[in-house]
PDB file of C-alpha atoms in Angstrom:
ATOM      1  CA  MET Y1153      29.215 -26.138 -55.583  1.00  0.00           C
ATOM      2  CA  ARG Y1154      29.625 -22.705 -53.940  1.00  0.00           C
ATOM      3  CA  THR Y1155      32.728 -21.312 -56.157  1.00  0.00           C
ATOM      4  CA  PRO Y1156      32.187 -22.192 -59.920  1.00  0.00           C
ATOM      5  CA  HIS Y1157      33.637 -18.969 -60.908  1.00  0.00           C
ATOM      6  CA  LEU Y1158      36.825 -19.672 -59.318  1.00  0.00           C
ATOM      7  CA  LEU Y1159      37.140 -23.103 -60.208  1.00  0.00           C
ATOM      8  CA  ALA Y1160      36.463 -22.111 -63.872  1.00  0.00           C
ATOM      9  CA  SER Y1161      39.259 -19.595 -63.589  1.00  0.00           C
ATOM     10  CA  ALA Y1162      41.516 -22.064 -62.069  1.00  0.00           C
ATOM     11  CA  CYS Y1163      40.880 -24.438 -65.022  1.00  0.00           C
ATOM     12  CA  THR Y1164      41.518 -21.959 -67.622  1.00  0.00           C
ATOM     13  CA  ALA Y1165      44.201 -19.737 -66.506  1.00  0.00           C
ATOM     14  CA  SER Y1166      47.227 -20.029 -68.583  1.00  0.00           C
ATOM     15  CA  ASP Y1167      49.465 -18.932 -65.929  1.00  0.00           C
ATOM     16  CA  PRO Y1168      50.231 -21.710 -63.506  1.00  0.00           C
ATOM     17  CA  GLU Y1169      50.702 -19.154 -60.586  1.00  0.00           C
ATOM     18  CA  ALA Y1170      47.056 -17.908 -61.356  1.00  0.00           C
ATOM     19  CA  ARG Y1171      45.584 -21.481 -61.228  1.00  0.00           C
ATOM     20  CA  TYR Y1172      47.089 -21.975 -57.830  1.00  0.00           C
ATOM     21  CA  HIS Y1173      45.899 -18.525 -56.582  1.00  0.00           C
ATOM     22  CA  GLN Y1174      42.521 -19.327 -57.746  1.00  0.00           C
ATOM     23  CA  ALA Y1175      42.541 -22.654 -56.124  1.00  0.00           C
ATOM     24  CA  GLU Y1176      43.202 -21.030 -52.883  1.00  0.00           C
ATOM     25  CA  LEU Y1177      40.632 -18.738 -53.267  1.00  0.00           C
ATOM     26  CA  ALA Y1178      38.261 -21.506 -54.239  1.00  0.00           C
ATOM     27  CA  ILE Y1179      39.355 -23.122 -50.987  1.00  0.00           C
ATOM     28  CA  TRP Y1180      38.929 -19.794 -48.977  1.00  0.00           C
ATOM     29  CA  ASP Y1181      35.434 -19.194 -50.203  1.00  0.00           C
ATOM     30  CA  GLU Y1182      34.303 -22.896 -48.942  1.00  0.00           C
ATOM     31  CA  LEU Y1183      36.312 -21.960 -45.544  1.00  0.00           C
ATOM     32  CA  THR Y1184      34.484 -18.996 -44.827  1.00  0.00           C
ATOM     33  CA  ALA Y1185      30.967 -20.435 -45.998  1.00  0.00           C
ATOM     34  CA  SER Y1186      31.470 -23.383 -43.514  1.00  0.00           C
ATOM     35  CA  LEU Y1187      32.232 -20.805 -40.779  1.00  0.00           C
ATOM     36  CA  VAL Y1188      28.692 -19.340 -41.247  1.00  0.00           C
ATOM     37  CA  GLU Y1189      26.973 -22.759 -41.707  1.00  0.00           C
ATOM     38  CA  HIS Y1190      28.811 -24.653 -39.068  1.00  0.00           C
ATOM     39  CA  PRO Y1191      30.133 -22.169 -36.580  1.00  0.00           C
ATOM     40  CA  ARG Y1192      30.771 -24.719 -33.902  1.00  0.00           C
ATOM     41  CA  ILE Y1193      34.447 -25.527 -33.281  1.00  0.00           C
ATOM     42  CA  TRP Y1194      35.646 -29.000 -33.241  1.00  0.00           C
ATOM     43  CA  ARG Y1195      36.533 -30.563 -30.004  1.00  0.00           C
ATOM     44  CA  SER Y1196      38.860 -33.045 -30.861  1.00  0.00           C
ATOM     45  CA  PRO Y1197      41.444 -33.965 -33.628  1.00  0.00           C
ATOM     46  CA  GLU Y1198      39.687 -37.336 -34.163  1.00  0.00           C
ATOM     47  CA  GLU Y1199      36.533 -35.333 -34.619  1.00  0.00           C
ATOM     48  CA  GLY Y1200      38.119 -32.910 -37.275  1.00  0.00           C
ATOM     49  CA  ALA Y1201      39.927 -35.817 -39.058  1.00  0.00           C
ATOM     50  CA  MET Y1202      36.722 -37.720 -39.604  1.00  0.00           C
ATOM     51  CA  VAL Y1203      35.067 -34.719 -41.064  1.00  0.00           C
ATOM     52  CA  LEU Y1204      38.075 -34.308 -43.189  1.00  0.00           C
ATOM     53  CA  ALA Y1205      38.020 -37.978 -44.210  1.00  0.00           C
ATOM     54  CA  GLU Y1206      34.329 -37.623 -45.236  1.00  0.00           C
ATOM     55  CA  GLU Y1207      35.105 -34.978 -47.751  1.00  0.00           C
ATOM     56  CA  VAL Y1208      38.059 -37.084 -48.917  1.00  0.00           C
ATOM     57  CA  ASP Y1209      35.384 -40.081 -49.562  1.00  0.00           C
ATOM     58  CA  GLU Y1210      33.240 -37.819 -51.463  1.00  0.00           C
ATOM     59  CA  LEU Y1211      36.325 -36.557 -53.605  1.00  0.00           C
ATOM     60  CA  TRP Y1212      37.247 -40.110 -54.287  1.00  0.00           C
ATOM     61  CA  ASP Y1213      33.666 -40.836 -55.268  1.00  0.00           C
ATOM     62  CA  GLU Y1214      33.581 -38.153 -57.884  1.00  0.00           C
ATOM     63  CA  ILE Y1215      36.831 -39.039 -59.279  1.00  0.00           C
ATOM     64  CA  ARG Y1216      35.695 -42.674 -59.781  1.00  0.00           C
ATOM     65  CA  GLY Y1217      32.785 -41.483 -61.841  1.00  0.00           C
ATOM     66  CA  ASN Y1218      35.089 -39.240 -63.985  1.00  0.00           C
ATOM     67  CA  HIS Y1219      33.333 -35.964 -62.816  1.00  0.00           C
ATOM     68  CA  ILE Y1220      36.412 -33.880 -62.640  1.00  0.00           C
ATOM     69  CA  GLY Y1221      34.458 -30.562 -62.485  1.00  0.00           C
ATOM     70  CA  ARG Y1222      32.520 -32.014 -59.285  1.00  0.00           C
ATOM     71  CA  ALA Y1223      35.969 -33.485 -58.081  1.00  0.00           C
ATOM     72  CA  ARG Y1224      37.584 -30.096 -58.307  1.00  0.00           C
ATOM     73  CA  ALA Y1225      34.712 -28.629 -55.860  1.00  0.00           C
ATOM     74  CA  GLU Y1226      34.925 -31.502 -53.599  1.00  0.00           C
ATOM     75  CA  ALA Y1227      38.844 -30.894 -53.394  1.00  0.00           C
ATOM     76  CA  SER Y1228      37.984 -27.249 -52.522  1.00  0.00           C
ATOM     77  CA  GLN Y1229      35.898 -28.644 -49.351  1.00  0.00           C
ATOM     78  CA  VAL Y1230      38.713 -31.238 -48.525  1.00  0.00           C
ATOM     79  CA  GLY Y1231      40.901 -27.888 -48.367  1.00  0.00           C
ATOM     80  CA  ALA Y1232      38.505 -25.875 -46.491  1.00  0.00           C
ATOM     81  CA  MET Y1233      38.084 -28.789 -43.800  1.00  0.00           C
ATOM     82  CA  ALA Y1234      41.720 -29.123 -43.560  1.00  0.00           C
ATOM     83  CA  LEU Y1235      42.317 -25.507 -42.893  1.00  0.00           C
ATOM     84  CA  ARG Y1236      39.178 -25.737 -40.462  1.00  0.00           C
ATOM     85  CA  PHE Y1237      41.220 -28.506 -38.827  1.00  0.00           C
ATOM     86  CA  ILE Y1238      44.264 -26.287 -38.072  1.00  0.00           C
ATOM     87  CA  ALA Y1239      41.907 -23.279 -37.229  1.00  0.00           C
ATOM     88  CA  ASP Y1240      39.790 -25.050 -34.820  1.00  0.00           C
ATOM     89  CA  LEU Y1241      42.079 -27.180 -33.132  1.00  0.00           C
ATOM     90  CA  TYR Y1242      45.445 -25.281 -32.818  1.00  0.00           C
ATOM     91  CA  GLU Y1243      44.770 -21.517 -32.948  1.00  0.00           C
ATOM     92  CA  LEU Y1244      42.273 -20.998 -30.237  1.00  0.00           C
ATOM     93  CA  ASP Y1245      44.560 -18.705 -28.342  1.00  0.00           C
ATOM     94  CA  GLY Y1246      45.222 -16.615 -31.480  1.00  0.00           C
ATOM     95  CA  PRO Y1247      44.408 -12.942 -31.713  1.00  0.00           C
ATOM     96  CA  GLY Y1248      40.798 -11.989 -33.256  1.00  0.00           C
ATOM     97  CA  GLY Y1249      38.100 -14.482 -34.343  1.00  0.00           C
ATOM     98  CA  ALA Y1250      37.773 -17.443 -36.621  1.00  0.00           C
ATOM     99  CA  ARG Y1251      38.631 -15.550 -39.945  1.00  0.00           C
ATOM    100  CA  GLU Y1252      41.979 -14.555 -38.283  1.00  0.00           C
ATOM    101  CA  ARG Y1253      42.535 -18.114 -37.443  1.00  0.00           C
ATOM    102  CA  CYS Y1254      41.666 -19.429 -40.680  1.00  0.00           C
ATOM    103  CA  ARG Y1255      44.035 -16.803 -42.257  1.00  0.00           C
ATOM    104  CA  ALA Y1256      46.885 -18.342 -40.150  1.00  0.00           C
ATOM    105  CA  ALA Y1257      45.942 -21.816 -41.349  1.00  0.00           C
ATOM    106  CA  ALA Y1258      46.160 -20.627 -44.940  1.00  0.00           C
ATOM    107  CA  VAL Y1259      49.323 -19.159 -44.664  1.00  0.00           C
ATOM    108  CA  GLU Y1260      50.637 -22.566 -43.528  1.00  0.00           C
ATOM    109  CA  GLN Y1261      48.840 -24.091 -46.236  1.00  0.00           C
ATOM    110  CA  HIS Y1262      50.489 -21.951 -48.820  1.00  0.00           C
ATOM    111  CA  ASP Y1263      53.792 -22.619 -47.355  1.00  0.00           C
ATOM    112  CA  ALA Y1264      53.298 -26.402 -47.698  1.00  0.00           C
ATOM    113  CA  LEU Y1265      52.618 -26.251 -51.538  1.00  0.00           C
ATOM    114  CA  ALA Y1266      56.124 -27.256 -52.406  1.00  0.00           C
ATOM    115  CA  LEU Y1267      56.141 -30.467 -49.950  1.00  0.00           C
ATOM    116  CA  VAL Y1268      53.370 -32.492 -51.521  1.00  0.00           C
ATOM    117  CA  GLY Y1269      52.642 -34.020 -54.491  1.00  0.00           C
ATOM    118  CA  PRO Y1270      54.995 -35.055 -57.112  1.00  0.00           C
ATOM    119  CA  PRO Y1271      58.210 -33.173 -56.889  1.00  0.00           C
ATOM    120  CA  GLY Y1272      58.959 -30.783 -59.927  1.00  0.00           C
ATOM    121  CA  ARG Y1273      55.856 -31.578 -62.043  1.00  0.00           C
ATOM    122  CA  PRO Y1274      52.237 -31.393 -62.155  1.00  0.00           C
ATOM    123  CA  CYS Y1275      50.149 -34.415 -61.377  1.00  0.00           C
ATOM    124  CA  ALA Y1276      49.690 -36.722 -64.199  1.00  0.00           C
ATOM    125  CA  SER Y1277      45.718 -37.507 -63.331  1.00  0.00           C
ATOM    126  CA  SER Y1278      43.190 -37.173 -60.897  1.00  0.00           C
ATOM    127  CA  HIS Y1279      43.954 -40.827 -59.518  1.00  0.00           C
ATOM    128  CA  GLU Y1280      47.393 -39.881 -58.960  1.00  0.00           C
ATOM    129  CA  ALA Y1281      46.714 -36.375 -57.458  1.00  0.00           C
ATOM    130  CA  PHE Y1282      43.979 -38.341 -55.070  1.00  0.00           C
ATOM    131  CA  GLY Y1283      46.913 -40.706 -54.134  1.00  0.00           C
ATOM    132  CA  TYR Y1284      49.048 -38.099 -52.976  1.00  0.00           C
ATOM    133  CA  LEU Y1285      46.000 -36.386 -51.016  1.00  0.00           C
ATOM    134  CA  LYS Y1286      45.060 -39.760 -49.577  1.00  0.00           C
ATOM    135  CA  ARG Y1287      48.765 -40.539 -48.371  1.00  0.00           C
ATOM    136  CA  GLU Y1288      48.673 -36.940 -46.563  1.00  0.00           C
ATOM    137  CA  LEU Y1289      45.282 -37.644 -44.890  1.00  0.00           C
ATOM    138  CA  ASP Y1290      46.705 -41.225 -43.826  1.00  0.00           C
ATOM    139  CA  ALA Y1291      49.847 -39.432 -42.223  1.00  0.00           C
ATOM    140  CA  LEU Y1292      47.222 -37.198 -40.660  1.00  0.00           C
ATOM    141  CA  TRP Y1293      45.625 -40.184 -38.793  1.00  0.00           C
ATOM    142  CA  SER Y1294      48.774 -41.569 -37.926  1.00  0.00           C
ATOM    143  CA  ALA Y1295      50.086 -38.425 -36.214  1.00  0.00           C
ATOM    144  CA  ILE Y1296      46.986 -38.355 -34.127  1.00  0.00           C
ATOM    145  CA  ARG Y1297      46.927 -42.187 -33.267  1.00  0.00           C
ATOM    146  CA  PHE Y1298      50.461 -41.698 -32.112  1.00  0.00           C
ATOM    147  CA  GLU Y1299      50.103 -38.365 -30.326  1.00  0.00           C
ATOM    148  CA  GLU Y1300      52.447 -36.374 -32.718  1.00  0.00           C
ATOM    149  CA  PRO Y1301      51.977 -32.899 -34.063  1.00  0.00           C
ATOM    150  CA  ALA Y1302      49.036 -33.149 -36.720  1.00  0.00           C
ATOM    151  CA  ARG Y1303      48.888 -29.362 -37.366  1.00  0.00           C
ATOM    152  CA  PRO Y1304      51.617 -29.428 -40.068  1.00  0.00           C
ATOM    153  CA  ILE Y1305      50.117 -32.337 -41.828  1.00  0.00           C
ATOM    154  CA  ALA Y1306      46.835 -30.832 -42.120  1.00  0.00           C
ATOM    155  CA  ALA Y1307      48.492 -27.986 -44.060  1.00  0.00           C
ATOM    156  CA  ARG Y1308      49.972 -30.529 -46.332  1.00  0.00           C
ATOM    157  CA  VAL Y1309      46.423 -32.001 -46.800  1.00  0.00           C
ATOM    158  CA  ALA Y1310      45.186 -28.454 -47.698  1.00  0.00           C
ATOM    159  CA  ALA Y1311      48.277 -27.857 -49.991  1.00  0.00           C
ATOM    160  CA  MET Y1312      47.539 -31.072 -51.977  1.00  0.00           C
ATOM    161  CA  ALA Y1313      43.766 -30.008 -52.327  1.00  0.00           C
ATOM    162  CA  VAL Y1314      45.071 -26.774 -53.930  1.00  0.00           C
ATOM    163  CA  ARG Y1315      47.468 -28.857 -56.338  1.00  0.00           C
ATOM    164  CA  PHE Y1316      44.445 -31.109 -57.180  1.00  0.00           C
ATOM    165  CA  ILE Y1317      42.340 -28.126 -58.075  1.00  0.00           C
ATOM    166  CA  ALA Y1318      45.061 -25.962 -59.921  1.00  0.00           C
ATOM    167  CA  GLU Y1319      46.640 -29.205 -62.018  1.00  0.00           C
ATOM    168  CA  ILE Y1320      43.372 -31.628 -62.526  1.00  0.00           C
ATOM    169  CA  THR Y1321      41.331 -29.735 -65.019  1.00  0.00           C
ATOM    170  CA  THR Y1322      38.470 -31.236 -67.235  1.00  0.00           C
ATOM    171  CA  SER Y1323      40.912 -31.641 -69.988  1.00  0.00           C
ATOM    172  CA  SER Y1324      43.181 -33.773 -68.016  1.00  0.00           C
ATOM    173  CA  THR Y1325      43.315 -37.154 -69.322  1.00  0.00           C
ATOM    174  CA  SER Y1326      42.104 -40.073 -67.223  1.00  0.00           C
ATOM    175  CA  VAL Y1327      44.089 -43.072 -66.068  1.00  0.00           C
ATOM    176  CA  ALA Y1328      43.446 -45.968 -68.366  1.00  0.00           C
ATOM    177  CA  VAL Y1329      43.692 -49.554 -67.110  1.00  0.00           C
ATOM    178  CA  SER Y1330      44.093 -52.497 -69.249  1.00  0.00           C
ATOM    179  CA  VAL Y1331      43.305 -55.815 -67.867  1.00  0.00           C
ATOM    180  CA  ARG Y1332      44.862 -58.825 -69.811  1.00  0.00           C
TER     181      ARG Y1332
END
């Protein structure tokens, strides 16, 4: 995990806006590190979506193991790859380099925060938050399959990752399932 200080801040901040800001910073930290480690630009929406899907699968593994701290770190990687999706596939003609393209993607992610997750309330559990994130990923795949605009949906995936980090803390209650 590259951003333990940011994730810890997001977890303990009493001001909700500060938690969202810290979550966005955690994603930005992951994004800039990914640009250094993997500077190659994705060549197709399918390639980008597969990398993003891999990160979502890793997030699910941590949720199932009830490793909330590691799940939040995985969510920052999901958000970073969603921003890379936008920056690498849709901002190629923009001014400046990769960081400027990523900044434009981060603005779209921030604007999409109000559009994702349960309206008017925080996510109740890591399972619920993951369900909303997975729904956005499924919508991204659908857009790619039917050659519809995928860019705004990638911003929604990143926005849901922000919500996961900001709203799901180590003190969150897990979903209890009762079998009769």
